[in-house]
PDB file of C-alpha atoms and ligand atoms in Angstrom:
ATOM      1  CA  MET A   1       0.000   0.000   0.000  1.00 50.00           C
ATOM      2  CA  LYS A   2       2.687   2.407   1.061  1.00 63.00           C
ATOM      3  CA  ILE A   3       4.721   1.831  -2.117  1.00 63.00           C
ATOM      4  CA  ASP A   4       1.536   2.342  -4.152  1.00 67.00           C
ATOM      5  CA  LYS A   5       0.989   5.680  -2.476  1.00 68.00           C
ATOM      6  CA  ILE A   6       4.562   6.824  -3.137  1.00 64.00           C
ATOM      7  CA  LEU A   7       4.362   5.739  -6.783  1.00 64.00           C
ATOM      8  CA  ASN A   8       1.068   7.588  -7.172  1.00 69.00           C
ATOM      9  CA  GLU A   9       2.581  10.743  -5.750  1.00 67.00           C
ATOM     10  CA  ILE A  10       5.576  10.485  -8.103  1.00 63.00           C
ATOM     11  CA  ASP A  11       3.108  10.038 -10.977  1.00 68.00           C
ATOM     12  CA  GLU A  12       1.165  13.119  -9.953  1.00 66.00           C
ATOM     13  CA  ILE A  13       4.305  15.271  -9.792  1.00 60.00           C
ATOM     14  CA  GLY A  14       5.158  14.116 -13.318  1.00 63.00           C
ATOM     15  CA  GLU A  15       1.685  14.735 -14.705  1.00 63.00           C
ATOM     16  CA  ALA A  16       1.631  18.185 -13.132  1.00 65.00           C
ATOM     17  CA  HIS A  17       4.993  18.870 -14.826  1.00 62.00           C
ATOM     18  CA  ALA A  18       6.188  20.634 -11.708  1.00 63.00           C
ATOM     19  CA  SER A  19       9.722  21.973 -11.882  1.00 62.00           C
ATOM     20  CA  SER A  20      11.901  22.108  -8.787  1.00 62.00           C
ATOM     21  CA  SER A  21      14.323  24.890  -9.804  1.00 71.00           C
ATOM     22  CA  ALA A  22      15.636  27.101 -12.632  1.00 83.00           C
ATOM     23  CA  GLU A  23      18.842  25.053 -12.621  1.00 91.00           C
ATOM     24  CA  THR A  24      18.888  21.635 -14.233  1.00 95.00           C
ATOM     25  CA  PRO A  25      19.212  19.253 -11.269  1.00 94.00           C
ATOM     26  CA  LEU A  26      22.634  17.733 -11.993  1.00 95.00           C
ATOM     27  CA  ARG A  27      24.744  15.809  -9.474  1.00 95.00           C
ATOM     28  CA  ASP A  28      28.255  17.032  -8.612  1.00 94.00           C
ATOM     29  CA  ASP A  29      29.750  13.882 -10.121  1.00 95.00           C
ATOM     30  CA  ALA A  30      27.834  14.301 -13.425  1.00 95.00           C
ATOM     31  CA  PHE A  31      30.988  14.518 -15.549  1.00 95.00           C
ATOM     32  CA  GLU A  32      33.326  12.148 -13.736  1.00 95.00           C
ATOM     33  CA  VAL A  33      32.393   9.482 -16.273  1.00 96.00           C
ATOM     34  CA  SER A  34      33.463  10.079 -19.892  1.00 97.00           C
ATOM     35  CA  ASP A  35      30.955  10.250 -22.749  1.00 97.00           C
ATOM     36  CA  LEU A  36      32.213   6.931 -24.086  1.00 98.00           C
ATOM     37  CA  GLU A  37      31.727   5.276 -20.704  1.00 98.00           C
ATOM     38  CA  LYS A  38      28.238   6.803 -20.450  1.00 98.00           C
ATOM     39  CA  ILE A  39      27.318   5.368 -23.839  1.00 98.00           C
ATOM     40  CA  GLU A  40      28.455   1.910 -22.725  1.00 98.00           C
ATOM     41  CA  LEU A  41      26.508   2.104 -19.434  1.00 98.00           C
ATOM     42  CA  ILE A  42      23.323   3.439 -21.069  1.00 98.00           C
ATOM     43  CA  LYS A  43      23.566   0.760 -23.743  1.00 98.00           C
ATOM     44  CA  GLN A  44      23.429  -1.901 -21.013  1.00 98.00           C
ATOM     45  CA  ASP A  45      20.486  -0.115 -19.368  1.00 98.00           C
ATOM     46  CA  VAL A  46      18.466   0.140 -22.594  1.00 98.00           C
ATOM     47  CA  ASN A  47      19.296  -3.477 -23.292  1.00 98.00           C
ATOM     48  CA  SER A  48      17.860  -4.363 -19.900  1.00 98.00           C
ATOM     49  CA  ILE A  49      14.649  -2.340 -20.454  1.00 98.00           C
ATOM     50  CA  MET A  50      14.052  -3.998 -23.826  1.00 98.00           C
ATOM     51  CA  LYS A  51      14.749  -7.447 -22.371  1.00 98.00           C
ATOM     52  CA  THR A  52      12.313  -6.805 -19.511  1.00 98.00           C
ATOM     53  CA  LEU A  53       9.679  -5.856 -22.077  1.00 98.00           C
ATOM     54  CA  GLY A  54      10.169  -9.292 -23.586  1.00 98.00           C
ATOM     55  CA  LEU A  55      11.813  -8.185 -26.818  1.00 98.00           C
ATOM     56  CA  ASP A  56      14.139 -10.509 -28.668  1.00 98.00           C
ATOM     57  CA  LEU A  57      17.414  -8.637 -28.920  1.00 97.00           C
ATOM     58  CA  THR A  58      18.906 -11.169 -31.283  1.00 97.00           C
ATOM     59  CA  ASP A  59      16.448  -9.939 -33.941  1.00 97.00           C
ATOM     60  CA  ASP A  60      18.301  -8.063 -36.690  1.00 97.00           C
ATOM     61  CA  SER A  61      16.033  -5.045 -36.402  1.00 97.00           C
ATOM     62  CA  LEU A  62      16.446  -4.706 -32.621  1.00 98.00           C
ATOM     63  CA  LYS A  63      20.010  -5.714 -31.892  1.00 97.00           C
ATOM     64  CA  GLY A  64      21.517  -2.315 -32.636  1.00 98.00           C
ATOM     65  CA  THR A  65      18.883  -0.326 -30.715  1.00 98.00           C
ATOM     66  CA  PRO A  66      20.562  -0.143 -27.260  1.00 98.00           C
ATOM     67  CA  GLN A  67      23.762   1.192 -28.844  1.00 98.00           C
ATOM     68  CA  ARG A  68      21.858   3.668 -31.061  1.00 98.00           C
ATOM     69  CA  VAL A  69      19.745   4.978 -28.169  1.00 98.00           C
ATOM     70  CA  ALA A  70      22.790   5.344 -25.907  1.00 98.00           C
ATOM     71  CA  LYS A  71      24.707   7.340 -28.537  1.00 98.00           C
ATOM     72  CA  MET A  72      21.657   9.486 -29.256  1.00 98.00           C
ATOM     73  CA  PHE A  73      21.159  10.277 -25.547  1.00 98.00           C
ATOM     74  CA  VAL A  74      24.769  11.301 -24.932  1.00 98.00           C
ATOM     75  CA  ASN A  75      25.747  12.912 -28.246  1.00 98.00           C
ATOM     76  CA  GLU A  76      22.437  14.407 -29.349  1.00 97.00           C
ATOM     77  CA  ILE A  77      19.247  14.801 -27.359  1.00 98.00           C
ATOM     78  CA  PHE A  78      20.920  15.226 -23.923  1.00 98.00           C
ATOM     79  CA  SER A  79      24.195  16.735 -25.156  1.00 98.00           C
ATOM     80  CA  GLY A  80      23.270  20.116 -23.656  1.00 98.00           C
ATOM     81  CA  LEU A  81      23.826  18.796 -20.133  1.00 97.00           C
ATOM     82  CA  ASP A  82      27.557  19.188 -20.661  1.00 96.00           C
ATOM     83  CA  PRO A  83      28.756  22.775 -20.008  1.00 94.00           C
ATOM     84  CA  LYS A  84      31.681  22.110 -22.392  1.00 94.00           C
ATOM     85  CA  ARG A  85      29.144  22.153 -25.225  1.00 95.00           C
ATOM     86  CA  LYS A  86      27.713  25.547 -24.319  1.00 95.00           C
ATOM     87  CA  PRO A  87      27.980  27.945 -27.322  1.00 94.00           C
ATOM     88  CA  LYS A  88      30.890  30.361 -26.959  1.00 90.00           C
ATOM     89  CA  ALA A  89      29.765  33.697 -25.602  1.00 77.00           C
ATOM     90  CA  SER A  90      31.277  35.986 -28.239  1.00 83.00           C
ATOM     91  CA  THR A  91      29.705  39.423 -28.643  1.00 88.00           C
ATOM     92  CA  PHE A  92      30.407  42.357 -30.964  1.00 88.00           C
ATOM     93  CA  ASP A  93      30.221  46.099 -30.505  1.00 88.00           C
ATOM     94  CA  ASN A  94      26.915  47.557 -31.588  1.00 84.00           C
ATOM     95  CA  LYS A  95      28.570  49.666 -34.306  1.00 81.00           C
ATOM     96  CA  TYR A  96      25.332  50.729 -35.972  1.00 78.00           C
ATOM     97  CA  LYS A  97      24.077  52.020 -32.617  1.00 82.00           C
ATOM     98  CA  TYR A  98      20.898  50.100 -33.335  1.00 84.00           C
ATOM     99  CA  GLY A  99      18.874  50.868 -30.233  1.00 82.00           C
ATOM    100  CA  GLU A 100      15.600  49.078 -30.930  1.00 91.00           C
ATOM    101  CA  MET A 101      14.748  45.550 -29.981  1.00 95.00           C
ATOM    102  CA  LEU A 102      16.052  42.669 -32.058  1.00 96.00           C
ATOM    103  CA  VAL A 103      13.745  39.674 -32.360  1.00 96.00           C
ATOM    104  CA  GLU A 104      14.772  36.215 -33.521  1.00 96.00           C
ATOM    105  CA  LYS A 105      11.540  34.356 -34.018  1.00 96.00           C
ATOM    106  CA  ASN A 106      10.366  30.861 -34.934  1.00 96.00           C
ATOM    107  CA  ILE A 107      13.494  29.167 -33.611  1.00 97.00           C
ATOM    108  CA  THR A 108      12.812  25.444 -33.777  1.00 97.00           C
ATOM    109  CA  VAL A 109      12.796  23.728 -30.382  1.00 98.00           C
ATOM    110  CA  TYR A 110      13.320  20.004 -30.048  1.00 98.00           C
ATOM    111  CA  SER A 111      13.548  19.111 -26.396  1.00 98.00           C
ATOM    112  CA  THR A 112      12.620  16.258 -24.075  1.00 98.00           C
ATOM    113  CA  CYS A 113      10.159  16.310 -21.180  1.00 97.00           C
ATOM    114  CA  GLU A 114      12.097  15.341 -18.058  1.00 96.00           C
ATOM    115  CA  HIS A 115       9.054  13.696 -16.482  1.00 95.00           C
ATOM    116  CA  HIS A 116       8.333  11.240 -19.280  1.00 95.00           C
ATOM    117  CA  LEU A 117      11.393  11.402 -21.546  1.00 96.00           C
ATOM    118  CA  LEU A 118       9.101  12.149 -24.499  1.00 96.00           C
ATOM    119  CA  PRO A 119       9.663  14.923 -27.075  1.00 97.00           C
ATOM    120  CA  ILE A 120       8.724  18.565 -26.679  1.00 97.00           C
ATOM    121  CA  VAL A 121       8.447  20.179 -30.127  1.00 97.00           C
ATOM    122  CA  GLY A 122       7.835  23.849 -30.719  1.00 97.00           C
ATOM    123  CA  LYS A 123       9.056  27.338 -31.499  1.00 97.00           C
ATOM    124  CA  ALA A 124      10.989  29.839 -29.420  1.00 98.00           C
ATOM    125  CA  HIS A 125      10.937  33.594 -29.965  1.00 98.00           C
ATOM    126  CA  VAL A 126      13.811  35.497 -28.395  1.00 98.00           C
ATOM    127  CA  ALA A 127      14.432  39.251 -28.186  1.00 98.00           C
ATOM    128  CA  TYR A 128      16.873  41.685 -26.667  1.00 97.00           C
ATOM    129  CA  ILE A 129      17.636  45.385 -26.603  1.00 96.00           C
ATOM    130  CA  SER A 130      21.352  46.046 -26.928  1.00 94.00           C
ATOM    131  CA  ASN A 131      23.101  48.137 -24.321  1.00 92.00           C
ATOM    132  CA  GLY A 132      26.347  48.240 -26.318  1.00 91.00           C
ATOM    133  CA  SER A 133      27.035  44.693 -27.451  1.00 90.00           C
ATOM    134  CA  VAL A 134      25.293  42.400 -29.882  1.00 92.00           C
ATOM    135  CA  VAL A 135      25.462  38.675 -30.631  1.00 92.00           C
ATOM    136  CA  GLY A 136      25.484  36.928 -33.997  1.00 89.00           C
ATOM    137  CA  LEU A 137      21.946  35.944 -34.949  1.00 87.00           C
ATOM    138  CA  SER A 138      22.682  32.236 -35.112  1.00 91.00           C
ATOM    139  CA  LYS A 139      24.062  32.435 -31.565  1.00 93.00           C
ATOM    140  CA  MET A 140      20.519  32.867 -30.319  1.00 95.00           C
ATOM    141  CA  ASN A 141      19.437  29.694 -32.126  1.00 96.00           C
ATOM    142  CA  ARG A 142      22.456  27.879 -30.721  1.00 97.00           C
ATOM    143  CA  ILE A 143      21.692  28.940 -27.151  1.00 97.00           C
ATOM    144  CA  VAL A 144      18.076  27.766 -27.524  1.00 98.00           C
ATOM    145  CA  ASP A 145      19.281  24.458 -28.929  1.00 98.00           C
ATOM    146  CA  TYR A 146      21.906  23.956 -26.205  1.00 98.00           C
ATOM    147  CA  PHE A 147      19.398  24.284 -23.354  1.00 98.00           C
ATOM    148  CA  ALA A 148      16.748  22.330 -25.293  1.00 98.00           C
ATOM    149  CA  LYS A 149      19.117  19.356 -25.517  1.00 98.00           C
ATOM    150  CA  ARG A 150      18.487  18.389 -21.900  1.00 98.00           C
ATOM    151  CA  PRO A 151      15.714  16.652 -20.033  1.00 98.00           C
ATOM    152  CA  GLN A 152      13.542  19.752 -19.595  1.00 97.00           C
ATOM    153  CA  VAL A 153      10.544  21.493 -18.159  1.00 96.00           C
ATOM    154  CA  GLN A 154       9.351  24.198 -20.564  1.00 97.00           C
ATOM    155  CA  GLU A 155       9.293  26.926 -17.908  1.00 96.00           C
ATOM    156  CA  ARG A 156      12.906  26.189 -16.971  1.00 97.00           C
ATOM    157  CA  LEU A 157      14.007  26.088 -20.616  1.00 98.00           C
ATOM    158  CA  THR A 158      12.485  29.550 -21.143  1.00 98.00           C
ATOM    159  CA  MET A 159      14.257  30.950 -18.074  1.00 97.00           C
ATOM    160  CA  GLN A 160      17.615  29.356 -18.890  1.00 97.00           C
ATOM    161  CA  ILE A 161      17.604  30.899 -22.387  1.00 98.00           C
ATOM    162  CA  VAL A 162      16.858  34.357 -20.980  1.00 97.00           C
ATOM    163  CA  GLN A 163      19.425  34.086 -18.167  1.00 97.00           C
ATOM    164  CA  GLU A 164      22.174  32.956 -20.555  1.00 96.00           C
ATOM    165  CA  LEU A 165      21.505  35.782 -23.028  1.00 96.00           C
ATOM    166  CA  GLN A 166      21.401  38.293 -20.168  1.00 96.00           C
ATOM    167  CA  ARG A 167      24.796  37.033 -19.050  1.00 95.00           C
ATOM    168  CA  VAL A 168      26.312  37.072 -22.554  1.00 95.00           C
ATOM    169  CA  LEU A 169      24.915  40.506 -23.505  1.00 95.00           C
ATOM    170  CA  GLY A 170      25.371  42.135 -20.103  1.00 95.00           C
ATOM    171  CA  THR A 171      21.815  43.429 -20.015  1.00 96.00           C
ATOM    172  CA  LYS A 172      18.571  42.477 -18.278  1.00 97.00           C
ATOM    173  CA  ASP A 173      16.592  43.465 -21.402  1.00 98.00           C
ATOM    174  CA  VAL A 174      16.002  39.984 -22.803  1.00 98.00           C
ATOM    175  CA  ALA A 175      12.750  38.102 -23.401  1.00 98.00           C
ATOM    176  CA  CYS A 176      11.700  34.659 -24.581  1.00 98.00           C
ATOM    177  CA  VAL A 177       8.362  33.072 -25.471  1.00 98.00           C
ATOM    178  CA  ILE A 178       8.086  29.368 -26.230  1.00 98.00           C
ATOM    179  CA  ASP A 179       5.050  27.686 -27.761  1.00 97.00           C
ATOM    180  CA  ALA A 180       5.434  23.919 -27.763  1.00 97.00           C
ATOM    181  CA  LYS A 181       3.680  20.611 -27.948  1.00 96.00           C
ATOM    182  CA  HIS A 182       4.462  17.962 -25.360  1.00 95.00           C
ATOM    183  CA  LEU A 183       4.100  14.436 -26.678  1.00 94.00           C
ATOM    184  CA  CYS A 184       3.423  13.222 -23.135  1.00 91.00           C
ATOM    185  CA  VAL A 185       0.197  15.263 -23.275  1.00 88.00           C
ATOM    186  CA  ASN A 186      -0.558  14.810 -26.987  1.00 86.00           C
ATOM    187  CA  SER A 187       0.084  11.098 -27.443  1.00 85.00           C
ATOM    188  CA  ARG A 188      -0.633   9.552 -24.033  1.00 86.00           C
ATOM    189  CA  GLY A 189      -2.259  10.459 -20.696  1.00 85.00           C
ATOM    190  CA  ILE A 190      -5.001  12.928 -21.604  1.00 83.00           C
ATOM    191  CA  ARG A 191      -4.193  12.481 -25.345  1.00 86.00           C
ATOM    192  CA  ASP A 192      -5.029  16.025 -26.312  1.00 87.00           C
ATOM    193  CA  ILE A 193      -3.439  16.306 -29.740  1.00 86.00           C
ATOM    194  CA  GLU A 194      -4.477  19.930 -30.243  1.00 87.00           C
ATOM    195  CA  SER A 195      -3.118  21.605 -27.109  1.00 90.00           C
ATOM    196  CA  SER A 196       0.191  23.399 -26.866  1.00 93.00           C
ATOM    197  CA  THR A 197       1.918  25.133 -23.965  1.00 95.00           C
ATOM    198  CA  VAL A 198       3.063  28.756 -23.977  1.00 96.00           C
ATOM    199  CA  THR A 199       5.672  30.003 -21.510  1.00 96.00           C
ATOM    200  CA  SER A 200       7.333  33.385 -21.307  1.00 97.00           C
ATOM    201  CA  GLU A 201      10.074  35.170 -19.440  1.00 97.00           C
ATOM    202  CA  PHE A 202      10.410  38.963 -19.664  1.00 98.00           C
ATOM    203  CA  GLY A 203      13.548  40.585 -18.275  1.00 97.00           C
ATOM    204  CA  GLY A 204      14.291  44.276 -17.637  1.00 97.00           C
ATOM    205  CA  ALA A 205      12.571  46.643 -20.080  1.00 97.00           C
ATOM    206  CA  PHE A 206      10.434  43.784 -21.427  1.00 98.00           C
ATOM    207  CA  LYS A 207       8.430  43.885 -18.210  1.00 98.00           C
ATOM    208  CA  GLU A 208       7.068  47.267 -19.376  1.00 98.00           C
ATOM    209  CA  LYS A 209       3.675  46.959 -21.001  1.00 97.00           C
ATOM    210  CA  GLU A 210       4.540  48.777 -24.267  1.00 97.00           C
ATOM    211  CA  VAL A 211       7.844  46.972 -24.818  1.00 97.00           C
ATOM    212  CA  LYS A 212       6.231  43.615 -24.108  1.00 97.00           C
ATOM    213  CA  ARG A 213       3.391  44.468 -26.519  1.00 97.00           C
ATOM    214  CA  GLU A 214       5.859  45.425 -29.284  1.00 97.00           C
ATOM    215  CA  PHE A 215       7.694  42.110 -28.881  1.00 97.00           C
ATOM    216  CA  LEU A 216       4.461  40.103 -28.890  1.00 97.00           C
ATOM    217  CA  ASP A 217       3.272  41.979 -31.997  1.00 97.00           C
ATOM    218  CA  TYR A 218       6.499  41.144 -33.851  1.00 96.00           C
ATOM    219  CA  ILE A 219       6.217  37.443 -33.122  1.00 95.00           C
ATOM    220  CA  LYS A 220       2.690  37.454 -34.517  1.00 92.00           C
ATOM    221  CA  LEU A 221       4.003  38.709 -37.885  1.00 89.00           C
ATOM    222  CA  ASP A 222       3.428  36.210 -40.647  1.00 84.00           C
ATOM    223  CA  THR A 223       6.747  35.150 -42.137  1.00 80.00           C
ATOM    224  CA  THR A 224       5.973  33.118 -45.204  1.00 80.00           C
ATOM    225  CA  PHE A 225       8.594  34.110 -47.754  1.00 81.00           C
TER     226      PHE A 225
HETATM  227 ZN1   ZN B   1       5.821  15.043 -19.637  1.00 60.46          ZN
END
């Protein structure tokens, strides 16, 4: 009974998609094991899951799956856990003295829900107002992608993108809106295929009503070229 109750509570926390902090909860020893060793360990774990499910791992179609999944976890979909992979924080002087907001919209987000390990797919819209330095446009996409490549909660992803750009640009005037579908909601559980989740984080000047409105108006612009 007691175990049942604990499992139910864990389930409820997952279904509520509650996040415990703005930091990704990593252990101190997270990088004591090399990527190659991680791939080997995860391969054994995936092997064990598939075996438990009753799958025949000698089948030609299945035998490579544990290795493929392990490589994909470490090198691709969870590669953003490793701070060594964080995009370099190079900025340039704002030579044009462009003082308006810059919006990078419709940045593709492929992330993974940390409660179910199922995909989160959506778009991020990021903006900042320069206070002297600017970043290359693709840097914003890279920062989104880096934090997306972790087990995530959408609220945390939104905050991490804003905090990183604030740090890189040396200004609080950064904002991010993410609109995304969670396959754990769309394909299982409540199975609502239509719903999507919108999260936002407005720093500095973006907290002001007019500035926020301007940003939200830009991201509504239709960009079919
Ligand atoms: Zn989920």
